[in-house]
mmCIF file of C-alpha atoms in Angstrom:
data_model
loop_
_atom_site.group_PDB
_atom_site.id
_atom_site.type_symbol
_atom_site.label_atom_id
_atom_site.label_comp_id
_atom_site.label_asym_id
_atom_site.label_seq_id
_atom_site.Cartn_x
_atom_site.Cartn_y
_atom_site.Cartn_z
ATOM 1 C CA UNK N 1 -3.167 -18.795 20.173
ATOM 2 C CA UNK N 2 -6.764 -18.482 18.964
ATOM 3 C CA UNK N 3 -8.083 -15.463 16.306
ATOM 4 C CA UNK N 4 -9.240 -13.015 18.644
ATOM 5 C CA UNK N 5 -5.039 -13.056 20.605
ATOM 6 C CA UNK N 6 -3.558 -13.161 17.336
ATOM 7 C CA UNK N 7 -5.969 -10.029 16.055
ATOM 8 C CA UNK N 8 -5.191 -7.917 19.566
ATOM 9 C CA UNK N 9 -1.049 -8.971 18.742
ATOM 10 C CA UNK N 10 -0.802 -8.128 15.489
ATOM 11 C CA UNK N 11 -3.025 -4.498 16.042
ATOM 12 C CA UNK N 12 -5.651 -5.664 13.711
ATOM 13 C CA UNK N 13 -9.398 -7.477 13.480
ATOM 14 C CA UNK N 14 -10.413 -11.219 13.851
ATOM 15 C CA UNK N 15 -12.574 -10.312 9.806
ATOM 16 C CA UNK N 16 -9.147 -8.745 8.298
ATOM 17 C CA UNK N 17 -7.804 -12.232 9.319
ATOM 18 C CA UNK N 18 -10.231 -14.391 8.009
ATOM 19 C CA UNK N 19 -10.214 -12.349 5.160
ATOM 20 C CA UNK N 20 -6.119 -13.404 4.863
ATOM 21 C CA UNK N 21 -7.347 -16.648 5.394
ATOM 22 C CA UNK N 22 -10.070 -16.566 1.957
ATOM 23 C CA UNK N 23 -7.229 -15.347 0.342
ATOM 24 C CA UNK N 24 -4.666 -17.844 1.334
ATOM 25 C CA UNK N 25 -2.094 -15.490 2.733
ATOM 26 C CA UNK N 26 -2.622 -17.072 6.527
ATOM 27 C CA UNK N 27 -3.064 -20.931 6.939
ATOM 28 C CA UNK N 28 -5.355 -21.487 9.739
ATOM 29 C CA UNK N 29 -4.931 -24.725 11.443
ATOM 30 C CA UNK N 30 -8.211 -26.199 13.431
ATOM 31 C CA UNK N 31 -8.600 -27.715 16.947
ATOM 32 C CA UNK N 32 -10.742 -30.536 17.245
ATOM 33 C CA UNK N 33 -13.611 -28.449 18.085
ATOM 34 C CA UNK N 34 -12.986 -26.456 15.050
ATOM 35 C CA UNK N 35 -11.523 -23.346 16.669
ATOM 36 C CA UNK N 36 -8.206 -21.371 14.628
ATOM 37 C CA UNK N 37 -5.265 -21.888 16.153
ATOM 38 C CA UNK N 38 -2.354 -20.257 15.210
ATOM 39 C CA UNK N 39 1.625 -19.963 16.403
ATOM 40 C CA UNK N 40 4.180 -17.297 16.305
ATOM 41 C CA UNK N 41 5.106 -18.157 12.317
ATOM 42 C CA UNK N 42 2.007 -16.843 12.032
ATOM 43 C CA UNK N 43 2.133 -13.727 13.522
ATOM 44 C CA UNK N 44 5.353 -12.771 11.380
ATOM 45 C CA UNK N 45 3.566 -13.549 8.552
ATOM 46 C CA UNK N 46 1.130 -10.931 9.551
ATOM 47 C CA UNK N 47 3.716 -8.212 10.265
ATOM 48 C CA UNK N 48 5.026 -8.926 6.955
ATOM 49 C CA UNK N 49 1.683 -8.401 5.453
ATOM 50 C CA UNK N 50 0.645 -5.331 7.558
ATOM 51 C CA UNK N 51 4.283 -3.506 7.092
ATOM 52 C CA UNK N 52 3.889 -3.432 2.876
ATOM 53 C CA UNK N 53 0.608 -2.855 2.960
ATOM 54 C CA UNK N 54 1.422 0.491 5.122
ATOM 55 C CA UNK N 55 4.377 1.239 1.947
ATOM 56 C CA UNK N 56 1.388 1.087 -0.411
ATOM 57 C CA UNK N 57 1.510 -2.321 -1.410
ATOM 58 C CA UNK N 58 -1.651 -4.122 -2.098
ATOM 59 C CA UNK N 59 -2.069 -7.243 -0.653
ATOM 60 C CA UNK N 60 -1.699 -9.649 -3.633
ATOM 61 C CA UNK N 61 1.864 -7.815 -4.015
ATOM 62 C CA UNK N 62 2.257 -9.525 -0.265
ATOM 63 C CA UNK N 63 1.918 -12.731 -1.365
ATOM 64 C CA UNK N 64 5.372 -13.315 -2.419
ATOM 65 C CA UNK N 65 6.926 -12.352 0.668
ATOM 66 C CA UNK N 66 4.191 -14.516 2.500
ATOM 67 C CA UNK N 67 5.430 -17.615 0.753
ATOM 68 C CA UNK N 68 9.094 -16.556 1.282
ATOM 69 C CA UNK N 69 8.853 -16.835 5.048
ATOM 70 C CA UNK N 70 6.299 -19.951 4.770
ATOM 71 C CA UNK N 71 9.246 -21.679 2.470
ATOM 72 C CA UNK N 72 11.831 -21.084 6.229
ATOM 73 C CA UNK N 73 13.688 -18.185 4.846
ATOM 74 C CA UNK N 74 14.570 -15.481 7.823
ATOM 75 C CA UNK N 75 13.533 -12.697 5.528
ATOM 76 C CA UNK N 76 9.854 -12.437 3.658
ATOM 77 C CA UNK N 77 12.436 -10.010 1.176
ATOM 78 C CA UNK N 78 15.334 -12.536 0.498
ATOM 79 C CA UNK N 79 13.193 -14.730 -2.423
ATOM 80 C CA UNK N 80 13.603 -13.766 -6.192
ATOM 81 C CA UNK N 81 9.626 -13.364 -6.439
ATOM 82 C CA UNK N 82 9.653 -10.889 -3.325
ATOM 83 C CA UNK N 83 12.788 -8.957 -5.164
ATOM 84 C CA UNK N 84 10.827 -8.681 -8.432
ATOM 85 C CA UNK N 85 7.968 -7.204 -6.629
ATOM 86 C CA UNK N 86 10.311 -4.899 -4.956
ATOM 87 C CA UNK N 87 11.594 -3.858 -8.625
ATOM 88 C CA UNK N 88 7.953 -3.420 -10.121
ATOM 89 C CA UNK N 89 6.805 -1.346 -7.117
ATOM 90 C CA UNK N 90 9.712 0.939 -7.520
ATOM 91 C CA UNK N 91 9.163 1.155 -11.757
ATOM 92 C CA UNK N 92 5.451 2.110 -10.301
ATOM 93 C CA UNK N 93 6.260 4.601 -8.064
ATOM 94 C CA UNK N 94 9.305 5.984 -10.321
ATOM 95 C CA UNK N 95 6.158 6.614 -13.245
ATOM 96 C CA UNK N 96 3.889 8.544 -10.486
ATOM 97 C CA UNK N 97 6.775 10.936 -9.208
ATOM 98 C CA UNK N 98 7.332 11.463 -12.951
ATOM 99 C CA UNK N 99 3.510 12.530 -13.327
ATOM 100 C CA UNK N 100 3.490 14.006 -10.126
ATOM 101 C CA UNK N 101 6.494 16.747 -11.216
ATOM 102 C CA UNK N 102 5.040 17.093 -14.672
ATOM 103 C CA UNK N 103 1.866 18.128 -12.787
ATOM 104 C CA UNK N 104 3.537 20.307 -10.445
ATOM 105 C CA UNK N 105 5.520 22.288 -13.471
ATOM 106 C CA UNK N 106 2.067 22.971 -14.931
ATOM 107 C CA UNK N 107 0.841 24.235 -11.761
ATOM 108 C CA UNK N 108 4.105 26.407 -11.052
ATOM 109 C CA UNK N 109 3.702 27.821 -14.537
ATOM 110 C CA UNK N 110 0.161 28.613 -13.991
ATOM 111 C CA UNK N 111 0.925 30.317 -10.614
ATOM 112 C CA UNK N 112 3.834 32.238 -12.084
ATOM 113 C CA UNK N 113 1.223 33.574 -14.699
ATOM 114 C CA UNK N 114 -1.179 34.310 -12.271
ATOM 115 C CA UNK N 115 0.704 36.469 -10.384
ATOM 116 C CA UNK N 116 2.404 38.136 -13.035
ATOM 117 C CA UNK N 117 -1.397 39.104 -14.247
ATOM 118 C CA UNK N 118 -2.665 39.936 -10.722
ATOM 119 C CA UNK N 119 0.389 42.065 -10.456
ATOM 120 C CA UNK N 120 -0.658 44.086 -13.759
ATOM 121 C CA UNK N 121 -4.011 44.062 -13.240
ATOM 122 C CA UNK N 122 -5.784 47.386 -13.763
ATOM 123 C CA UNK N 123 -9.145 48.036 -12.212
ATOM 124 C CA UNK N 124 -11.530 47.075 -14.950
ATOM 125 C CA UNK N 125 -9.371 45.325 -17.307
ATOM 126 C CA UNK N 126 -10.489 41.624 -18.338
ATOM 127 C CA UNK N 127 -11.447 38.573 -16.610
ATOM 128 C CA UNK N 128 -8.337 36.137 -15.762
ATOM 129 C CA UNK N 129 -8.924 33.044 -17.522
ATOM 130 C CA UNK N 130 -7.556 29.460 -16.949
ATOM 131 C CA UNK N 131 -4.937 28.342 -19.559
ATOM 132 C CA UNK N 132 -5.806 24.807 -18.182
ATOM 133 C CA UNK N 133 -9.038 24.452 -19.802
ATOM 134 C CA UNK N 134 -12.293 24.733 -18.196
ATOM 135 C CA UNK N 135 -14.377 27.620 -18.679
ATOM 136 C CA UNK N 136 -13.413 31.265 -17.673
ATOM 137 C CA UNK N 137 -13.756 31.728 -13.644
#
């Protein structure tokens, strides 16, 4: 199949392809007019790419699993490189749910305070100021 079927199949653009192709995450094999051709391999490999890259990976973390289902295996995931990128995602996303709930605590203390001084607040009385830093609102 030529760029522009393989683009409309795989639900993306002839450039993002080319682009795979700078990058050497889709081999692009030539007619002898110097068209792309390309075969169903090739269209996994782009379903491989597009599915991680819609989990958040970027798309050097795809290369593994590219080279996994380039090297025959029936899985892009069943390699040891595609396993350790599995692992280091997971370490990655385990550090921003740790920031994330840290965040959130400040935030639920700060609300808790808020309303507890909104609650007590007597006509008057002083201007509520941020315990987050920043200047008084």
């Amino acid at each position: 199949m030529r760029i522009g079927e393989l683009a409309a199949r795989a639900g993306t653009t002839t450039r993002t392809l080319r682009y795979y192709e700078s990058r050497g995450l889709l081999p692009a094999r030539r007619t002898g007019n110097g068209y792309r051709v390309y075969d169903e391999s090739d269209l996994r490999l782009l379903r491989q790419i597009r599915t991680l890259q819609d989990f958040g990976f970027d798309l050097e973390e795809t290369r593994p699993f590219v080279e996994c289902l380039r090297a025959g295996h029936p899985e892009g995931d069943s390699c040891p490189a595609s396993l350790a990128v599995y692992r280091r995602k997971l370490d990655e996303l385990d550090s921003l749910i740790g920031q994330l709930s840290s965040v959130r605590e400040t935030v639920a203390r700060q609300l808790a305070r808020a309303e507890l001084a909104a609650e007590a607040e007597v006509p008057g009385g002083p201007e509520p100021v941020c315990e987050l830093g920043g200047d008084p609102w």
